Amino acid sequence: MTQQKISVWGAPGSGKTTFLAALNIAMIRSNLDWTVVAKNQDSADRLAAMTNDLTRERFFPKPTTDVNALDYVLLGPRRTRRKGWFFRRTTVTEQTRVELSLVDVPGSVFASTPFPGATDELPDPLDDLIASNGVLFLFDPIRESALGDSFDYFHGVLSRLAQRSIASGVSSAWLPHRLAVCITKFDDVRVLEVAERRGLITTDPDDPYRMPKVDSADAEELFAALCETSASGNSEMLLSGIRRFFRPEHVRFFATSTIGFHVDPVRNAYDPDDFQNVVPVEEGHRIRGPVRPINVLEPILWLADQLTADSPGRVKRSATDPRPSGGRPAL
Amino acid sequence: MSESAVRLRDTLATAVRALQGARHLNVVELGAAGVTTFDVHRDASGTPCAATGLILPWRQLGTPLERRRIAQAAGGISDEAVVIVCSAPGEKLPELAASWLAEMRPGSVLAHVSGQSVAGLLREVLTDEPLLQPYGLLGLTPDPLGGMPRPAAVTVFPAGAAPGATAEVVAQASGEVVFAVLSMTEGQPRPVAIRVADLPPGPQVIRLVLGGPGSVEFSSSVPFVQDDRGWAELVVGAWPLIGTQGGRVHLVVGLETCGHQDLVARRIELVRQVILESAGGGTECLVSLVPYATHSYDWEVPERPVHPRCWLAAPDRALTALDRLEAEPVYPDGYRDAAQVEDMLAEVVTRLSEGSPGRTVLLTVGDRPPHPPGRHTLLACRNRYDWNRQVTSLERAGVVFGAITESDHPIWGVLGGSSRAHTDGNSVTQLCADLGLATTGLDRIPFPMIEVAP
Ligand SMILES: Nc1nc2c(ncn2[C@@H]2O[C@H](COP(=O)(O)OP(=O)(O)OP(=O)(O)O)[C@@H](O)[C@H]2O)c(=O)[nH]1
Ligand SMILES: [Mg+2]
């Protein structure tokens, strides 16, 4: 089993920490056979605290001020495999395991021109990105339409990443990473309405609430549409940057909400007139009701799947895909 | 009077009676000497008046320039009403111009008259016109319930009253008092006649004679002095208090009780000030207090429905309710960006539909906007009330809107439609005057006590 290191990248406030906090909840709520287990006490404590904040206290995490490495093992479904030669051949059942090291840093470290002094004590995010095989890039469309600075937190890091890769002898024009691009805050009415206007909304027939969602195949279009509403107009360059530096088959888009939609507790139904799960309060934002993450587990499993498929000697079949390999994982 | 003159008189009377609002009537006389135009319109009190406009000798008629001037005199291509009068029948130029004008203005009325001054006929029509709006005499009237006398307008000439109509009132006062007859135009009344008289002690019978629209004569055993300018402004300023329903005002206070404690305390203090000013304003004032806070979107915090603390209460009871409200702990501040304004409005609409005596003023004191009825960046109202609809129904009921707020949100333009003040409190007196809750000028007007003579 190889260790897969996944780094989380995104502007300040784009939802990195909340995403990691919701991962555990997403696992528990999913009908996929996965669990997340912390590898050390520190990660375990932090995971428990973050989950508690989201579900019991119903507060979002505070802005991150230092580097937090969270070491997890994702335990997947049991699968059987043949072992040995001829007469000694036996069948063994083993559990799919993916080791994940998630690195959460303050979004400010990705700034193209960091504030002097602000990130002095923090390590260069490049070290983590270089050492990772998977990158989770969080794009916050709300911040983008207000500030239009996602690109500032992207291009500087990206070009330095490319420089370093070339310097370290990587000859390909592409970066070696798998990239999961998550459009965060999909539960926000402004984001949902863009998706609706573009006709990108579907519902899952198995979902009792019939909540809106965007298929992964359409999420790139949503991303492009949201870039058009950017305050600076720079965000269109995000897409070209992604296309230039990452192999097309190494990139996947997701419309994500860490907290999900609100469900009317009395009628136990999703109400298209009243679905926002965030309540602005004096101290900031409070979570209104139960957290139902959307596309939080999926990008992680997709990355894990891609990375295990890469590593030699691993089960080649997709860990999450019920269909034969080569097909698009059902997310 | 010739038959043609009587016909013209009727034509002019019909046209004048049809004159409404700011519209004009052009009467174009084509006489032996030339063209004369009269511009008839109603002044702010609804009284019709005429001005002689253009007088144009015939000399140059026939040139394109003069044709245009005649056309312009007849109102050009505007859609104002036109009466064309040929007062020199049989004469070439007046007849020619009359038929030419009538053709140009298909909606106009063409009349012929001879041996009669059109100006004289028009003046007769204007003075003989029955009243369009009733005329009222301002004064203090005794309270049927035995309370303080209240300023009120006593109708002396109803709508439709014709010149020559008379009215008698019994007035009582000692010393110099003001008699003000107002045209009770909807919204803003206009002074028609203001007289000052020095009344001897004891009841005095005052006789009023309607001379025609805009003209009222007073007679009694004492002389009446015309004093239009001295008192006119004060009298009009006092009007909002006098209302049409016996000077009673119902002050409904919508009060936001969420936000910082100091701010809530400040709002309460301002409401107290408004109630005190209204109670001392010379009008009977009833107060309803409807506090509101935030909706709860938190299952751990129970929703607090909007409920009035007092309804149609005397000012002192309303002040007690306010004291009690102030002593309560501040409601936990739930939703930051909006408040139950729409629930407060819905409650007020329901309560008012059960009846409200007198003029109703809704004073909303708060900052947060209402919750929308449906999908929005703000969370929807838990009861799905639509504030827009509630406001419309209050507007239809004739409610006057005032607000005390620091917010620039467009809703406060609506809720503060008639007057808006800041929480710094400087403009509260002005707000009360604007809303007709109190006026600074009223107690300085020496009105007589009046009663319609039996
Ligand atoms: N509507 C909505 N808001 C979210 C969601 N996730 C995060 N937020 C909001 O975004 C804010 C920032 O989230 P964080 O997870 O702290 O963002 P971050 O990227 O870790 O920020 P830094 O640590 O400062 O770089 C939260 O406080 C929430 O207000 C989501 O799924 N939906
Ligand atoms: Mg963070």
Coordinates of N, CA and C in Angstrom, one line a residue, chain B residues 342-451:
Chain B
E342 N -42.3 41.6 8.1 CA -43.5 41.1 7.4 C -44.6 40.5 8.3
D343 N -44.1 39.9 9.4 CA -45.1 39.3 10.3 C -45.8 40.5 11.1
M344 N -45.0 41.5 11.4 CA -45.6 42.7 12.1 C -46.7 43.3 11.2
L345 N -46.3 43.4 9.9 CA -47.3 44.0 9.0 C -48.5 43.2 8.9
A346 N -48.3 41.9 8.8 CA -49.5 41.0 8.7 C -50.4 41.1 9.9
E347 N -49.8 41.1 11.0 CA -50.5 41.3 12.3 C -51.3 42.6 12.3
V348 N -50.7 43.7 11.8 CA -51.4 45.0 11.8 C -52.5 44.9 10.8
V349 N -52.3 44.3 9.6 CA -53.3 44.2 8.6 C -54.5 43.5 9.2
T350 N -54.3 42.3 9.9 CA -55.4 41.6 10.4 C -56.1 42.4 11.5
R351 N -55.4 43.0 12.4 CA -56.0 43.7 13.5 C -56.8 44.9 13.0
L352 N -56.2 45.6 12.0 CA -56.9 46.8 11.5 C -58.2 46.4 10.7
S353 N -58.2 45.2 10.2 CA -59.4 44.8 9.4 C -60.6 44.6 10.4
E354 N -60.3 44.5 11.7 CA -61.4 44.4 12.6 C -61.9 45.8 13.0
G355 N -61.3 46.8 12.4 CA -61.8 48.2 12.7 C -60.8 49.0 13.4
S356 N -60.7 50.3 13.0 CA -59.7 51.2 13.6 C -60.4 52.6 13.5
P357 N -60.6 53.2 14.7 CA -61.2 54.5 14.7 C -60.2 55.6 14.2
G358 N -60.7 56.4 13.4 CA -59.9 57.6 13.0 C -58.8 57.2 12.0
R359 N -57.9 58.2 11.9 CA -56.8 58.0 11.0 C -55.8 57.1 11.6
T360 N -55.2 56.2 10.8 CA -54.2 55.3 11.3 C -52.8 55.6 10.8
V361 N -51.9 55.7 11.7 CA -50.5 56.0 11.4 C -49.7 54.7 11.8
L362 N -48.9 54.2 10.9 CA -48.0 53.1 11.2 C -46.6 53.6 11.3
L363 N -46.1 53.6 12.5 CA -44.7 54.1 12.7 C -43.9 52.8 13.0
T364 N -42.9 52.6 12.1 CA -42.1 51.4 12.2 C -40.7 51.9 12.7
V365 N -40.2 51.3 13.8 CA -38.9 51.8 14.3 C -38.0 50.6 14.3
G366 N -37.0 50.6 13.4 CA -36.1 49.4 13.3 C -35.1 49.7 12.2
D367 N -34.3 48.7 11.9 CA -33.3 48.8 10.9 C -33.3 47.6 9.9
R368 N -33.6 46.4 10.4 CA -33.4 45.3 9.5 C -34.6 45.2 8.5
P369 N -34.3 44.8 7.3 CA -35.4 44.6 6.3 C -36.2 43.4 6.6
P370 N -37.4 43.3 6.0 CA -38.2 42.1 6.2 C -37.6 40.9 5.5
H371 N -38.1 39.7 5.9 CA -37.7 38.5 5.2 C -38.6 38.4 3.9
P372 N -38.0 37.9 2.8 CA -38.8 37.7 1.6 C -39.8 36.6 1.7
P373 N -40.8 36.5 0.9 CA -41.8 35.4 1.0 C -41.2 34.1 0.4
G374 N -40.2 34.2 -0.5 CA -39.7 33.0 -1.1 C -38.2 33.0 -1.3
R375 N -37.7 32.4 -2.3 CA -36.3 32.2 -2.5 C -35.6 33.5 -2.7
H376 N -34.5 33.7 -2.0 CA -33.8 35.0 -2.0 C -32.5 34.7 -1.3
T377 N -31.5 35.7 -1.4 CA -30.3 35.4 -0.6 C -30.6 35.5 0.9
L378 N -31.7 36.3 1.3 CA -32.1 36.2 2.6 C -33.0 35.0 2.8
L379 N -33.1 34.5 4.0 CA -34.0 33.3 4.2 C -35.4 33.8 4.2
A380 N -36.3 32.9 3.7 CA -37.7 33.3 3.5 C -38.4 33.4 4.9
C381 N -39.4 34.2 4.9 CA -40.2 34.3 6.1 C -40.7 32.9 6.5
R382 N -40.7 32.6 7.8 CA -41.2 31.3 8.2 C -42.6 31.1 8.0
N383 N -43.4 32.2 7.9 CA -44.8 32.1 7.6 C -45.1 32.5 6.2
R384 N -44.1 32.7 5.4 CA -44.2 33.0 4.0 C -45.1 34.3 3.7
Y385 N -45.0 35.2 4.7 CA -45.8 36.5 4.5 C -45.0 37.3 3.4
D386 N -45.8 38.0 2.6 CA -45.2 38.9 1.6 C -45.4 40.3 2.1
W387 N -44.3 40.9 2.5 CA -44.4 42.3 3.0 C -45.0 43.3 2.0
N388 N -44.7 43.0 0.8 CA -45.2 43.9 -0.3 C -46.7 43.9 -0.3
R389 N -47.3 42.8 -0.2 CA -48.7 42.7 -0.2 C -49.3 43.3 1.0
Q390 N -48.7 43.1 2.2 CA -49.2 43.7 3.4 C -49.2 45.2 3.3
V391 N -48.1 45.8 2.7 CA -48.0 47.2 2.6 C -49.1 47.7 1.7
T392 N -49.3 47.0 0.6 CA -50.3 47.5 -0.4 C -51.7 47.5 0.3
S393 N -52.0 46.5 1.1 CA -53.3 46.5 1.7 C -53.4 47.6 2.8
L394 N -52.3 47.9 3.4 CA -52.4 49.0 4.4 C -52.5 50.3 3.7
E395 N -51.8 50.5 2.5 CA -52.0 51.7 1.7 C -53.4 51.9 1.3
R396 N -54.0 50.8 0.9 CA -55.4 50.8 0.4 C -56.3 51.3 1.6
A397 N -56.0 50.9 2.8 CA -56.8 51.2 3.9 C -56.5 52.7 4.4
G398 N -55.6 53.4 3.7 CA -55.4 54.8 4.0 C -54.4 55.0 5.1
V399 N -53.7 54.0 5.5 CA -52.7 54.1 6.6 C -51.6 55.0 6.1
V400 N -51.1 55.9 7.1 CA -50.0 56.8 6.8 C -48.8 56.1 7.4
F401 N -47.7 56.1 6.6 CA -46.5 55.4 7.0 C -45.4 56.4 7.5
G402 N -44.8 56.0 8.6 CA -43.7 56.8 9.1 C -42.6 55.8 9.7
A403 N -41.4 56.2 9.7 CA -40.4 55.3 10.2 C -39.2 56.0 10.9
I404 N -38.7 55.4 11.9 CA -37.4 55.9 12.5 C -36.4 54.8 12.3
T405 N -35.4 55.1 11.5 CA -34.4 54.1 11.1 C -33.1 54.7 10.8
E406 N -32.1 53.9 10.8 CA -30.7 54.3 10.4 C -30.4 53.7 9.0
S407 N -31.3 52.8 8.6 CA -31.0 52.0 7.4 C -31.4 52.7 6.1
D408 N -30.6 52.4 5.1 CA -30.8 52.9 3.8 C -31.6 51.9 2.9
H409 N -31.9 50.8 3.5 CA -32.6 49.7 2.7 C -33.9 50.3 2.1
P410 N -34.2 50.0 0.8 CA -35.3 50.6 0.1 C -36.6 50.4 0.9
I411 N -36.8 49.4 1.7 CA -38.0 49.1 2.4 C -38.4 50.3 3.3
W412 N -37.3 51.0 3.8 CA -37.6 52.1 4.7 C -38.1 53.3 4.0
G413 N -37.9 53.4 2.7 CA -38.5 54.4 1.9 C -40.0 54.2 1.8
V414 N -40.4 52.9 1.8 CA -41.8 52.6 1.8 C -42.5 52.8 3.2
L415 N -41.8 52.1 4.2 CA -42.4 52.2 5.5 C -42.3 53.6 6.1
G416 N -41.4 54.4 5.5 CA -41.3 55.8 6.0 C -41.8 56.8 4.9
G417 N -42.8 56.3 4.2 CA -43.4 57.0 3.0 C -43.7 58.5 3.3
S418 N -44.3 58.7 4.5 CA -44.8 60.1 4.8 C -43.8 60.9 5.6
S419 N -43.0 60.1 6.4 CA -41.9 60.8 7.1 C -40.9 59.8 7.7
R420 N -39.7 60.2 7.7 CA -38.6 59.3 8.2 C -37.7 60.1 9.1
A421 N -37.4 59.5 10.2 CA -36.5 60.2 11.2 C -35.4 59.3 11.5
H422 N -34.3 59.9 12.1 CA -33.2 59.1 12.5 C -33.2 58.8 14.0
T423 N -32.5 57.8 14.4 CA -32.5 57.4 15.8 C -31.8 58.4 16.7
D424 N -31.2 59.4 16.1 CA -30.5 60.5 16.9 C -31.6 61.3 17.6
G425 N -32.9 61.2 17.1 CA -34.0 61.8 17.8 C -34.2 63.3 17.5
N426 N -33.3 63.9 16.7 CA -33.5 65.3 16.4 C -34.8 65.6 15.7
S427 N -35.1 64.7 14.8 CA -36.2 65.0 13.9 C -37.6 64.3 14.3
V428 N -37.6 63.9 15.6 CA -38.9 63.2 16.0 C -40.0 64.2 16.1
T429 N -39.8 65.4 16.5 CA -40.9 66.4 16.5 C -41.4 66.7 15.1
Q430 N -40.5 66.8 14.2 CA -40.9 67.0 12.8 C -41.7 65.8 12.3
L431 N -41.2 64.6 12.7 CA -41.9 63.3 12.3 C -43.3 63.4 12.8
C432 N -43.5 63.7 14.0 CA -44.9 63.8 14.6 C -45.7 64.7 13.9
A433 N -45.2 65.9 13.5 CA -46.0 66.9 12.8 C -46.3 66.3 11.4
D434 N -45.3 65.7 10.7 CA -45.6 65.2 9.4 C -46.7 64.1 9.4
L435 N -46.7 63.3 10.4 CA -47.6 62.2 10.5 C -49.0 62.7 11.0
G436 N -49.1 63.9 11.4 CA -50.3 64.5 12.0 C -50.5 63.9 13.4
L437 N -49.5 63.6 14.1 CA -49.6 63.1 15.4 C -49.7 64.3 16.4
A438 N -48.9 65.3 16.1 CA -48.9 66.5 16.9 C -48.4 67.6 16.0
T439 N -48.8 68.8 16.4 CA -48.3 69.9 15.6 C -48.0 71.0 16.6
T440 N -46.9 71.7 16.3 CA -46.5 72.8 17.2 C -47.4 74.0 17.0
G441 N -48.0 74.2 15.8 CA -48.7 75.4 15.6 C -50.1 75.4 16.1
L442 N -50.7 74.2 16.3 CA -52.1 74.2 16.6 C -52.5 74.9 17.9
D443 N -51.8 74.7 18.9 CA -52.2 75.3 20.2 C -52.1 76.8 20.2
R444 N -51.4 77.3 19.1 CA -51.3 78.8 19.0 C -52.4 79.4 18.2
I445 N -53.3 78.6 17.6 CA -54.4 79.2 16.8 C -55.6 79.3 17.7
P446 N -56.1 80.5 17.9 CA -57.2 80.7 18.8 C -58.5 80.4 18.0
F447 N -58.9 79.2 18.0 CA -60.2 78.8 17.3 C -61.3 79.1 18.3
P448 N -62.5 79.4 17.8 CA -63.6 79.5 18.7 C -64.2 78.1 18.8
M449 N -65.0 77.9 19.9 CA -65.8 76.7 20.0 C -67.0 76.8 19.1
I450 N -67.2 75.9 18.2 CA -68.3 76.0 17.3 C -69.3 74.8 17.3
E451 N -70.5 75.1 17.1 CA -71.5 74.1 16.9 C -72.4 74.5 15.8

